[in-house]
Amino acid sequence: MEPMTSPPTEEDMIEKEQAGNASAEETVQANRGWATELWDLLKTVAIAFVIMLLLNVFVFNLSMVKGQSMEPTLEEQERLFVDKIVYWFTPPHAGDVVVLRDPSTGPDKKPFLVKRVIAVPGQTVEIRGSELLVDGQPQSEPYTDTAIEDSNLAPVTLGKDEYFVMGDNRHAGQSKDSRYFGNVNKKDIVGRAEFVFWPITKIRGL
């Protein structure tokens, strides 16, 4: 004889329904928790991206050296950290390594150049007999490895907000600079290169 089972009572049915509702609610809460976490992550990533974008536009820039015009100080493919706000508070000084917009024209025009400030507003620059003179005084340039091999340059006096820049590579024809495109206006100087950050083995200040 088969055992007899009593039909489920109303209380049993209510308990079963409540258990089902609780399970469904837990599933919904779990889905909501996952979606909330994903949304929070996306917001964090978006905010971080915007902050980095603003910093890159207004505060600093990361630039790569292209070409040999700054050898031996900088080598091609090295990465530079560029301070973009320093010149809001102080003007460029002689000796600064700067990133500037290429003021030249023609097929070899580049978006940006890396050069060294040689002279500042009001000074006079001259190249005579392979020697660099500023206000008539010969300049000591320990960052170069040769005397200037290009032609002489007649005296050039800088006007307001004008700067004379050159590459550290003084071998003949190796640097397109103020000898080629003239004086540089302050508004075209993007910032000051502070240090090399890549490759890691060559990290150093400038």
mmCIF file with all atom_site columns, C-alpha atoms in Angstrom:
data_model
loop_
_atom_site.group_PDB
_atom_site.id
_atom_site.type_symbol
_atom_site.label_atom_id
_atom_site.label_alt_id
_atom_site.label_comp_id
_atom_site.label_asym_id
_atom_site.label_entity_id
_atom_site.label_seq_id
_atom_site.pdbx_PDB_ins_code
_atom_site.Cartn_x
_atom_site.Cartn_y
_atom_site.Cartn_z
_atom_site.occupancy
_atom_site.B_iso_or_equiv
_atom_site.pdbx_formal_charge
_atom_site.auth_seq_id
_atom_site.auth_comp_id
_atom_site.auth_asym_id
_atom_site.auth_atom_id
_atom_site.pdbx_PDB_model_num
ATOM 1   C CA . MET A 1 1   ? 0.000  0.000  0.000   1.00 0.00 ? 1   MET A CA 1
ATOM 2   C CA . GLU A 1 2   ? 1.341  3.401  -0.957  1.00 0.00 ? 2   GLU A CA 1
ATOM 3   C CA . PRO A 1 3   ? 1.876  5.870  1.855   1.00 0.00 ? 3   PRO A CA 1
ATOM 4   C CA . MET A 1 4   ? -0.707 8.590  1.941   1.00 0.00 ? 4   MET A CA 1
ATOM 5   C CA . THR A 1 5   ? 0.409  12.220 1.709   1.00 0.00 ? 5   THR A CA 1
ATOM 6   C CA . SER A 1 6   ? -1.619 15.067 2.971   1.00 0.00 ? 6   SER A CA 1
ATOM 7   C CA . PRO A 1 7   ? -2.299 17.952 0.574   1.00 0.00 ? 7   PRO A CA 1
ATOM 8   C CA . PRO A 1 8   ? -0.235 21.128 1.159   1.00 0.00 ? 8   PRO A CA 1
ATOM 9   C CA . THR A 1 9   ? -1.796 23.499 3.570   1.00 0.00 ? 9   THR A CA 1
ATOM 10  C CA . GLU A 1 10  ? -2.307 27.187 2.945   1.00 0.00 ? 10  GLU A CA 1
ATOM 11  C CA . GLU A 1 11  ? 0.594  27.954 5.286   1.00 0.00 ? 11  GLU A CA 1
ATOM 12  C CA . ASP A 1 12  ? 2.877  25.677 3.263   1.00 0.00 ? 12  ASP A CA 1
ATOM 13  C CA . MET A 1 13  ? 1.904  27.454 0.053   1.00 0.00 ? 13  MET A CA 1
ATOM 14  C CA . ILE A 1 14  ? 2.514  30.890 1.611   1.00 0.00 ? 14  ILE A CA 1
ATOM 15  C CA . GLU A 1 15  ? 5.954  29.824 2.882   1.00 0.00 ? 15  GLU A CA 1
ATOM 16  C CA . LYS A 1 16  ? 6.845  28.438 -0.543  1.00 0.00 ? 16  LYS A CA 1
ATOM 17  C CA . GLU A 1 17  ? 5.730  31.646 -2.253  1.00 0.00 ? 17  GLU A CA 1
ATOM 18  C CA . GLN A 1 18  ? 7.690  33.764 0.211   1.00 0.00 ? 18  GLN A CA 1
ATOM 19  C CA . ALA A 1 19  ? 10.805 31.663 -0.353  1.00 0.00 ? 19  ALA A CA 1
ATOM 20  C CA . GLY A 1 20  ? 10.443 32.114 -4.116  1.00 0.00 ? 20  GLY A CA 1
ATOM 21  C CA . ASN A 1 21  ? 9.960  35.842 -3.741  1.00 0.00 ? 21  ASN A CA 1
ATOM 22  C CA . ALA A 1 22  ? 13.046 36.084 -1.504  1.00 0.00 ? 22  ALA A CA 1
ATOM 23  C CA . SER A 1 23  ? 15.148 34.197 -4.029  1.00 0.00 ? 23  SER A CA 1
ATOM 24  C CA . ALA A 1 24  ? 13.967 36.425 -6.866  1.00 0.00 ? 24  ALA A CA 1
ATOM 25  C CA . GLU A 1 25  ? 14.639 39.542 -4.797  1.00 0.00 ? 25  GLU A CA 1
ATOM 26  C CA . GLU A 1 26  ? 18.171 38.322 -4.023  1.00 0.00 ? 26  GLU A CA 1
ATOM 27  C CA . THR A 1 27  ? 18.777 37.780 -7.745  1.00 0.00 ? 27  THR A CA 1
ATOM 28  C CA . VAL A 1 28  ? 17.520 41.278 -8.575  1.00 0.00 ? 28  VAL A CA 1
ATOM 29  C CA . GLN A 1 29  ? 19.685 42.799 -5.829  1.00 0.00 ? 29  GLN A CA 1
ATOM 30  C CA . ALA A 1 30  ? 22.716 40.881 -7.074  1.00 0.00 ? 30  ALA A CA 1
ATOM 31  C CA . ASN A 1 31  ? 22.120 42.149 -10.619 1.00 0.00 ? 31  ASN A CA 1
ATOM 32  C CA . ARG A 1 32  ? 21.632 45.692 -9.351  1.00 0.00 ? 32  ARG A CA 1
ATOM 33  C CA . GLY A 1 33  ? 24.833 45.429 -7.284  1.00 0.00 ? 33  GLY A CA 1
ATOM 34  C CA . TRP A 1 34  ? 26.849 44.272 -10.285 1.00 0.00 ? 34  TRP A CA 1
ATOM 35  C CA . ALA A 1 35  ? 25.419 47.032 -12.490 1.00 0.00 ? 35  ALA A CA 1
ATOM 36  C CA . THR A 1 36  ? 26.122 49.656 -9.815  1.00 0.00 ? 36  THR A CA 1
ATOM 37  C CA . GLU A 1 37  ? 29.725 48.513 -9.448  1.00 0.00 ? 37  GLU A CA 1
ATOM 38  C CA . LEU A 1 38  ? 30.203 48.597 -13.228 1.00 0.00 ? 38  LEU A CA 1
ATOM 39  C CA . TRP A 1 39  ? 28.687 52.087 -13.442 1.00 0.00 ? 39  TRP A CA 1
ATOM 40  C CA . ASP A 1 40  ? 30.922 53.328 -10.609 1.00 0.00 ? 40  ASP A CA 1
ATOM 41  C CA . LEU A 1 41  ? 33.976 51.860 -12.363 1.00 0.00 ? 41  LEU A CA 1
ATOM 42  C CA . LEU A 1 42  ? 33.048 53.514 -15.665 1.00 0.00 ? 42  LEU A CA 1
ATOM 43  C CA . LYS A 1 43  ? 32.535 56.872 -13.924 1.00 0.00 ? 43  LYS A CA 1
ATOM 44  C CA . THR A 1 44  ? 35.915 56.570 -12.198 1.00 0.00 ? 44  THR A CA 1
ATOM 45  C CA . VAL A 1 45  ? 37.674 55.749 -15.475 1.00 0.00 ? 45  VAL A CA 1
ATOM 46  C CA . ALA A 1 46  ? 35.918 58.639 -17.268 1.00 0.00 ? 46  ALA A CA 1
ATOM 47  C CA . ILE A 1 47  ? 36.815 61.136 -14.529 1.00 0.00 ? 47  ILE A CA 1
ATOM 48  C CA . ALA A 1 48  ? 40.436 59.944 -14.488 1.00 0.00 ? 48  ALA A CA 1
ATOM 49  C CA . PHE A 1 49  ? 40.603 60.284 -18.286 1.00 0.00 ? 49  PHE A CA 1
ATOM 50  C CA . VAL A 1 50  ? 39.221 63.830 -18.205 1.00 0.00 ? 50  VAL A CA 1
ATOM 51  C CA . ILE A 1 51  ? 41.653 64.825 -15.438 1.00 0.00 ? 51  ILE A CA 1
ATOM 52  C CA . MET A 1 52  ? 44.622 63.396 -17.343 1.00 0.00 ? 52  MET A CA 1
ATOM 53  C CA . LEU A 1 53  ? 43.438 65.140 -20.522 1.00 0.00 ? 53  LEU A CA 1
ATOM 54  C CA . LEU A 1 54  ? 43.190 68.499 -18.745 1.00 0.00 ? 54  LEU A CA 1
ATOM 55  C CA . LEU A 1 55  ? 46.592 68.015 -17.112 1.00 0.00 ? 55  LEU A CA 1
ATOM 56  C CA . ASN A 1 56  ? 48.094 67.137 -20.482 1.00 0.00 ? 56  ASN A CA 1
ATOM 57  C CA . VAL A 1 57  ? 46.581 70.223 -22.102 1.00 0.00 ? 57  VAL A CA 1
ATOM 58  C CA . PHE A 1 58  ? 47.377 72.764 -19.392 1.00 0.00 ? 58  PHE A CA 1
ATOM 59  C CA . VAL A 1 59  ? 50.010 71.391 -16.985 1.00 0.00 ? 59  VAL A CA 1
ATOM 60  C CA . PHE A 1 60  ? 52.409 68.949 -18.596 1.00 0.00 ? 60  PHE A CA 1
ATOM 61  C CA . ASN A 1 61  ? 53.121 67.032 -21.752 1.00 0.00 ? 61  ASN A CA 1
ATOM 62  C CA . LEU A 1 62  ? 55.014 63.891 -22.638 1.00 0.00 ? 62  LEU A CA 1
ATOM 63  C CA . SER A 1 63  ? 57.066 64.303 -25.797 1.00 0.00 ? 63  SER A CA 1
ATOM 64  C CA . MET A 1 64  ? 59.313 62.046 -27.826 1.00 0.00 ? 64  MET A CA 1
ATOM 65  C CA . VAL A 1 65  ? 62.617 63.217 -29.300 1.00 0.00 ? 65  VAL A CA 1
ATOM 66  C CA . LYS A 1 66  ? 62.735 62.881 -33.075 1.00 0.00 ? 66  LYS A CA 1
ATOM 67  C CA . GLY A 1 67  ? 65.942 63.429 -35.004 1.00 0.00 ? 67  GLY A CA 1
ATOM 68  C CA . GLN A 1 68  ? 69.519 64.161 -33.961 1.00 0.00 ? 68  GLN A CA 1
ATOM 69  C CA . SER A 1 69  ? 69.422 67.955 -33.553 1.00 0.00 ? 69  SER A CA 1
ATOM 70  C CA . MET A 1 70  ? 69.819 67.817 -29.753 1.00 0.00 ? 70  MET A CA 1
ATOM 71  C CA . GLU A 1 71  ? 72.645 65.278 -29.592 1.00 0.00 ? 71  GLU A CA 1
ATOM 72  C CA . PRO A 1 72  ? 74.635 64.670 -27.454 1.00 0.00 ? 72  PRO A CA 1
ATOM 73  C CA . THR A 1 73  ? 72.172 65.950 -24.813 1.00 0.00 ? 73  THR A CA 1
ATOM 74  C CA . LEU A 1 74  ? 69.145 64.057 -26.133 1.00 0.00 ? 74  LEU A CA 1
ATOM 75  C CA . GLU A 1 75  ? 68.921 60.980 -28.315 1.00 0.00 ? 75  GLU A CA 1
ATOM 76  C CA . GLU A 1 76  ? 66.208 60.013 -30.765 1.00 0.00 ? 76  GLU A CA 1
ATOM 77  C CA . GLN A 1 77  ? 63.237 58.130 -29.263 1.00 0.00 ? 77  GLN A CA 1
ATOM 78  C CA . GLU A 1 78  ? 63.884 59.359 -25.728 1.00 0.00 ? 78  GLU A CA 1
ATOM 79  C CA . ARG A 1 79  ? 60.757 60.571 -23.907 1.00 0.00 ? 79  ARG A CA 1
ATOM 80  C CA . LEU A 1 80  ? 60.601 63.945 -22.188 1.00 0.00 ? 80  LEU A CA 1
ATOM 81  C CA . PHE A 1 81  ? 58.463 65.308 -19.379 1.00 0.00 ? 81  PHE A CA 1
ATOM 82  C CA . VAL A 1 82  ? 57.543 68.869 -20.377 1.00 0.00 ? 82  VAL A CA 1
ATOM 83  C CA . ASP A 1 83  ? 56.360 71.451 -17.826 1.00 0.00 ? 83  ASP A CA 1
ATOM 84  C CA . LYS A 1 84  ? 53.730 73.604 -19.551 1.00 0.00 ? 84  LYS A CA 1
ATOM 85  C CA . ILE A 1 85  ? 52.932 76.034 -16.724 1.00 0.00 ? 85  ILE A CA 1
ATOM 86  C CA . VAL A 1 86  ? 56.427 77.137 -15.665 1.00 0.00 ? 86  VAL A CA 1
ATOM 87  C CA . TYR A 1 87  ? 56.441 79.966 -18.219 1.00 0.00 ? 87  TYR A CA 1
ATOM 88  C CA . TRP A 1 88  ? 53.173 81.330 -16.855 1.00 0.00 ? 88  TRP A CA 1
ATOM 89  C CA . PHE A 1 89  ? 55.192 82.587 -13.896 1.00 0.00 ? 89  PHE A CA 1
ATOM 90  C CA . THR A 1 90  ? 58.685 83.155 -15.265 1.00 0.00 ? 90  THR A CA 1
ATOM 91  C CA . PRO A 1 91  ? 60.089 83.783 -18.755 1.00 0.00 ? 91  PRO A CA 1
ATOM 92  C CA . PRO A 1 92  ? 62.356 81.299 -20.511 1.00 0.00 ? 92  PRO A CA 1
ATOM 93  C CA . HIS A 1 93  ? 66.016 81.595 -19.538 1.00 0.00 ? 93  HIS A CA 1
ATOM 94  C CA . ALA A 1 94  ? 69.172 81.013 -21.550 1.00 0.00 ? 94  ALA A CA 1
ATOM 95  C CA . GLY A 1 95  ? 70.108 77.365 -21.253 1.00 0.00 ? 95  GLY A CA 1
ATOM 96  C CA . ASP A 1 96  ? 66.537 76.051 -20.939 1.00 0.00 ? 96  ASP A CA 1
ATOM 97  C CA . VAL A 1 97  ? 65.667 73.066 -23.125 1.00 0.00 ? 97  VAL A CA 1
ATOM 98  C CA . VAL A 1 98  ? 62.246 73.888 -24.562 1.00 0.00 ? 98  VAL A CA 1
ATOM 99  C CA . VAL A 1 99  ? 59.558 72.365 -26.748 1.00 0.00 ? 99  VAL A CA 1
ATOM 100 C CA . LEU A 1 100 ? 58.190 74.825 -29.312 1.00 0.00 ? 100 LEU A CA 1
ATOM 101 C CA . ARG A 1 101 ? 55.868 74.891 -32.261 1.00 0.00 ? 101 ARG A CA 1
ATOM 102 C CA . ASP A 1 102 ? 57.854 74.723 -35.482 1.00 0.00 ? 102 ASP A CA 1
ATOM 103 C CA . PRO A 1 103 ? 57.741 78.271 -36.911 1.00 0.00 ? 103 PRO A CA 1
ATOM 104 C CA . SER A 1 104 ? 59.240 77.230 -40.238 1.00 0.00 ? 104 SER A CA 1
ATOM 105 C CA . THR A 1 105 ? 57.389 76.670 -43.486 1.00 0.00 ? 105 THR A CA 1
ATOM 106 C CA . GLY A 1 106 ? 57.892 74.105 -46.195 1.00 0.00 ? 106 GLY A CA 1
ATOM 107 C CA . PRO A 1 107 ? 57.746 70.342 -46.593 1.00 0.00 ? 107 PRO A CA 1
ATOM 108 C CA . ASP A 1 108 ? 60.045 69.643 -43.637 1.00 0.00 ? 108 ASP A CA 1
ATOM 109 C CA . LYS A 1 109 ? 57.855 71.552 -41.147 1.00 0.00 ? 109 LYS A CA 1
ATOM 110 C CA . LYS A 1 110 ? 57.150 69.538 -37.979 1.00 0.00 ? 110 LYS A CA 1
ATOM 111 C CA . PRO A 1 111 ? 54.467 70.019 -35.319 1.00 0.00 ? 111 PRO A CA 1
ATOM 112 C CA . PHE A 1 112 ? 57.021 70.552 -32.547 1.00 0.00 ? 112 PHE A CA 1
ATOM 113 C CA . LEU A 1 113 ? 60.758 70.984 -32.062 1.00 0.00 ? 113 LEU A CA 1
ATOM 114 C CA . VAL A 1 114 ? 63.075 70.524 -29.080 1.00 0.00 ? 114 VAL A CA 1
ATOM 115 C CA . LYS A 1 115 ? 65.775 73.207 -28.818 1.00 0.00 ? 115 LYS A CA 1
ATOM 116 C CA . ARG A 1 116 ? 67.878 75.098 -26.299 1.00 0.00 ? 116 ARG A CA 1
ATOM 117 C CA . VAL A 1 117 ? 67.338 78.773 -25.521 1.00 0.00 ? 117 VAL A CA 1
ATOM 118 C CA . ILE A 1 118 ? 70.543 80.621 -26.418 1.00 0.00 ? 118 ILE A CA 1
ATOM 119 C CA . ALA A 1 119 ? 69.497 84.245 -25.945 1.00 0.00 ? 119 ALA A CA 1
ATOM 120 C CA . VAL A 1 120 ? 66.528 86.154 -24.509 1.00 0.00 ? 120 VAL A CA 1
ATOM 121 C CA . PRO A 1 121 ? 64.769 89.465 -25.351 1.00 0.00 ? 121 PRO A CA 1
ATOM 122 C CA . GLY A 1 122 ? 67.132 92.410 -25.704 1.00 0.00 ? 122 GLY A CA 1
ATOM 123 C CA . GLN A 1 123 ? 70.271 90.337 -26.239 1.00 0.00 ? 123 GLN A CA 1
ATOM 124 C CA . THR A 1 124 ? 72.327 90.164 -29.423 1.00 0.00 ? 124 THR A CA 1
ATOM 125 C CA . VAL A 1 125 ? 73.457 86.850 -30.892 1.00 0.00 ? 125 VAL A CA 1
ATOM 126 C CA . GLU A 1 126 ? 76.340 86.356 -33.285 1.00 0.00 ? 126 GLU A CA 1
ATOM 127 C CA . ILE A 1 127 ? 78.314 83.421 -34.650 1.00 0.00 ? 127 ILE A CA 1
ATOM 128 C CA . ARG A 1 128 ? 81.823 84.309 -35.704 1.00 0.00 ? 128 ARG A CA 1
ATOM 129 C CA . GLY A 1 129 ? 84.608 81.915 -36.543 1.00 0.00 ? 129 GLY A CA 1
ATOM 130 C CA . SER A 1 130 ? 82.677 78.866 -35.245 1.00 0.00 ? 130 SER A CA 1
ATOM 131 C CA . GLU A 1 131 ? 82.129 80.610 -31.900 1.00 0.00 ? 131 GLU A CA 1
ATOM 132 C CA . LEU A 1 132 ? 78.812 81.618 -30.342 1.00 0.00 ? 132 LEU A CA 1
ATOM 133 C CA . LEU A 1 133 ? 78.707 85.130 -28.903 1.00 0.00 ? 133 LEU A CA 1
ATOM 134 C CA . VAL A 1 134 ? 75.899 86.717 -26.881 1.00 0.00 ? 134 VAL A CA 1
ATOM 135 C CA . ASP A 1 135 ? 76.205 90.465 -26.355 1.00 0.00 ? 135 ASP A CA 1
ATOM 136 C CA . GLY A 1 136 ? 79.718 90.131 -27.715 1.00 0.00 ? 136 GLY A CA 1
ATOM 137 C CA . GLN A 1 137 ? 80.775 87.562 -25.110 1.00 0.00 ? 137 GLN A CA 1
ATOM 138 C CA . PRO A 1 138 ? 81.903 84.031 -26.071 1.00 0.00 ? 138 PRO A CA 1
ATOM 139 C CA . GLN A 1 139 ? 79.630 81.387 -24.567 1.00 0.00 ? 139 GLN A CA 1
ATOM 140 C CA . SER A 1 140 ? 80.713 78.269 -22.695 1.00 0.00 ? 140 SER A CA 1
ATOM 141 C CA . GLU A 1 141 ? 78.604 75.364 -23.940 1.00 0.00 ? 141 GLU A CA 1
ATOM 142 C CA . PRO A 1 142 ? 79.512 72.144 -22.119 1.00 0.00 ? 142 PRO A CA 1
ATOM 143 C CA . TYR A 1 143 ? 76.452 70.398 -23.585 1.00 0.00 ? 143 TYR A CA 1
ATOM 144 C CA . THR A 1 144 ? 77.973 70.375 -27.117 1.00 0.00 ? 144 THR A CA 1
ATOM 145 C CA . ASP A 1 145 ? 80.669 68.074 -28.474 1.00 0.00 ? 145 ASP A CA 1
ATOM 146 C CA . THR A 1 146 ? 82.043 70.221 -31.307 1.00 0.00 ? 146 THR A CA 1
ATOM 147 C CA . ALA A 1 147 ? 82.512 73.813 -32.376 1.00 0.00 ? 147 ALA A CA 1
ATOM 148 C CA . ILE A 1 148 ? 79.844 75.253 -34.676 1.00 0.00 ? 148 ILE A CA 1
ATOM 149 C CA . GLU A 1 149 ? 80.520 73.879 -38.150 1.00 0.00 ? 149 GLU A CA 1
ATOM 150 C CA . ASP A 1 150 ? 77.887 75.924 -39.993 1.00 0.00 ? 150 ASP A CA 1
ATOM 151 C CA . SER A 1 151 ? 78.393 79.383 -41.494 1.00 0.00 ? 151 SER A CA 1
ATOM 152 C CA . ASN A 1 152 ? 78.851 82.576 -39.519 1.00 0.00 ? 152 ASN A CA 1
ATOM 153 C CA . LEU A 1 153 ? 75.787 84.519 -38.406 1.00 0.00 ? 153 LEU A CA 1
ATOM 154 C CA . ALA A 1 154 ? 75.650 88.322 -38.502 1.00 0.00 ? 154 ALA A CA 1
ATOM 155 C CA . PRO A 1 155 ? 74.569 89.960 -35.212 1.00 0.00 ? 155 PRO A CA 1
ATOM 156 C CA . VAL A 1 156 ? 70.871 89.520 -34.453 1.00 0.00 ? 156 VAL A CA 1
ATOM 157 C CA . THR A 1 157 ? 69.213 91.587 -31.713 1.00 0.00 ? 157 THR A CA 1
ATOM 158 C CA . LEU A 1 158 ? 66.109 90.076 -30.132 1.00 0.00 ? 158 LEU A CA 1
ATOM 159 C CA . GLY A 1 159 ? 62.940 92.106 -29.713 1.00 0.00 ? 159 GLY A CA 1
ATOM 160 C CA . LYS A 1 160 ? 60.286 91.891 -27.007 1.00 0.00 ? 160 LYS A CA 1
ATOM 161 C CA . ASP A 1 161 ? 59.152 88.284 -26.340 1.00 0.00 ? 161 ASP A CA 1
ATOM 162 C CA . GLU A 1 162 ? 61.682 86.965 -28.866 1.00 0.00 ? 162 GLU A CA 1
ATOM 163 C CA . TYR A 1 163 ? 64.089 84.110 -28.196 1.00 0.00 ? 163 TYR A CA 1
ATOM 164 C CA . PHE A 1 164 ? 66.984 82.627 -30.128 1.00 0.00 ? 164 PHE A CA 1
ATOM 165 C CA . VAL A 1 165 ? 67.116 78.835 -30.024 1.00 0.00 ? 165 VAL A CA 1
ATOM 166 C CA . MET A 1 166 ? 69.613 76.292 -31.304 1.00 0.00 ? 166 MET A CA 1
ATOM 167 C CA . GLY A 1 167 ? 70.065 72.542 -31.228 1.00 0.00 ? 167 GLY A CA 1
ATOM 168 C CA . ASP A 1 168 ? 72.967 71.145 -29.214 1.00 0.00 ? 168 ASP A CA 1
ATOM 169 C CA . ASN A 1 169 ? 74.195 69.273 -32.286 1.00 0.00 ? 169 ASN A CA 1
ATOM 170 C CA . ARG A 1 170 ? 76.618 71.776 -33.821 1.00 0.00 ? 170 ARG A CA 1
ATOM 171 C CA . HIS A 1 171 ? 77.775 69.565 -36.693 1.00 0.00 ? 171 HIS A CA 1
ATOM 172 C CA . ALA A 1 172 ? 77.098 71.041 -40.132 1.00 0.00 ? 172 ALA A CA 1
ATOM 173 C CA . GLY A 1 173 ? 73.448 70.968 -41.160 1.00 0.00 ? 173 GLY A CA 1
ATOM 174 C CA . GLN A 1 174 ? 72.274 68.909 -38.195 1.00 0.00 ? 174 GLN A CA 1
ATOM 175 C CA . SER A 1 175 ? 69.900 71.374 -36.548 1.00 0.00 ? 175 SER A CA 1
ATOM 176 C CA . LYS A 1 176 ? 67.041 73.413 -37.967 1.00 0.00 ? 176 LYS A CA 1
ATOM 177 C CA . ASP A 1 177 ? 66.835 76.318 -35.525 1.00 0.00 ? 177 ASP A CA 1
ATOM 178 C CA . SER A 1 178 ? 66.807 80.131 -35.247 1.00 0.00 ? 178 SER A CA 1
ATOM 179 C CA . ARG A 1 179 ? 69.672 80.296 -37.725 1.00 0.00 ? 179 ARG A CA 1
ATOM 180 C CA . TYR A 1 180 ? 67.204 78.848 -40.232 1.00 0.00 ? 180 TYR A CA 1
ATOM 181 C CA . PHE A 1 181 ? 63.747 80.158 -39.231 1.00 0.00 ? 181 PHE A CA 1
ATOM 182 C CA . GLY A 1 182 ? 64.643 83.247 -37.207 1.00 0.00 ? 182 GLY A CA 1
ATOM 183 C CA . ASN A 1 183 ? 63.716 84.332 -33.711 1.00 0.00 ? 183 ASN A CA 1
ATOM 184 C CA . VAL A 1 184 ? 60.997 82.467 -31.815 1.00 0.00 ? 184 VAL A CA 1
ATOM 185 C CA . ASN A 1 185 ? 58.085 84.263 -30.173 1.00 0.00 ? 185 ASN A CA 1
ATOM 186 C CA . LYS A 1 186 ? 57.288 83.335 -26.582 1.00 0.00 ? 186 LYS A CA 1
ATOM 187 C CA . LYS A 1 187 ? 53.748 82.298 -27.549 1.00 0.00 ? 187 LYS A CA 1
ATOM 188 C CA . ASP A 1 188 ? 55.227 79.494 -29.673 1.00 0.00 ? 188 ASP A CA 1
ATOM 189 C CA . ILE A 1 189 ? 57.137 77.978 -26.745 1.00 0.00 ? 189 ILE A CA 1
ATOM 190 C CA . VAL A 1 190 ? 55.009 75.151 -25.328 1.00 0.00 ? 190 VAL A CA 1
ATOM 191 C CA . GLY A 1 191 ? 57.025 74.440 -22.190 1.00 0.00 ? 191 GLY A CA 1
ATOM 192 C CA . ARG A 1 192 ? 60.323 73.485 -20.606 1.00 0.00 ? 192 ARG A CA 1
ATOM 193 C CA . ALA A 1 193 ? 61.666 69.948 -20.845 1.00 0.00 ? 193 ALA A CA 1
ATOM 194 C CA . GLU A 1 194 ? 62.451 68.935 -17.272 1.00 0.00 ? 194 GLU A CA 1
ATOM 195 C CA . PHE A 1 195 ? 63.769 65.389 -17.522 1.00 0.00 ? 195 PHE A CA 1
ATOM 196 C CA . VAL A 1 196 ? 64.046 62.243 -19.618 1.00 0.00 ? 196 VAL A CA 1
ATOM 197 C CA . PHE A 1 197 ? 61.719 59.561 -18.241 1.00 0.00 ? 197 PHE A CA 1
ATOM 198 C CA . TRP A 1 198 ? 62.198 56.839 -20.848 1.00 0.00 ? 198 TRP A CA 1
ATOM 199 C CA . PRO A 1 199 ? 64.086 54.570 -21.350 1.00 0.00 ? 199 PRO A CA 1
ATOM 200 C CA . ILE A 1 200 ? 64.286 53.822 -17.633 1.00 0.00 ? 200 ILE A CA 1
ATOM 201 C CA . THR A 1 201 ? 68.020 53.209 -17.894 1.00 0.00 ? 201 THR A CA 1
ATOM 202 C CA . LYS A 1 202 ? 68.502 56.791 -19.119 1.00 0.00 ? 202 LYS A CA 1
ATOM 203 C CA . ILE A 1 203 ? 66.299 58.733 -16.684 1.00 0.00 ? 203 ILE A CA 1
ATOM 204 C CA . ARG A 1 204 ? 67.962 62.092 -15.994 1.00 0.00 ? 204 ARG A CA 1
ATOM 205 C CA . GLY A 1 205 ? 67.268 65.756 -15.468 1.00 0.00 ? 205 GLY A CA 1
ATOM 206 C CA . LEU A 1 206 ? 67.942 68.453 -18.048 1.00 0.00 ? 206 LEU A CA 1
#
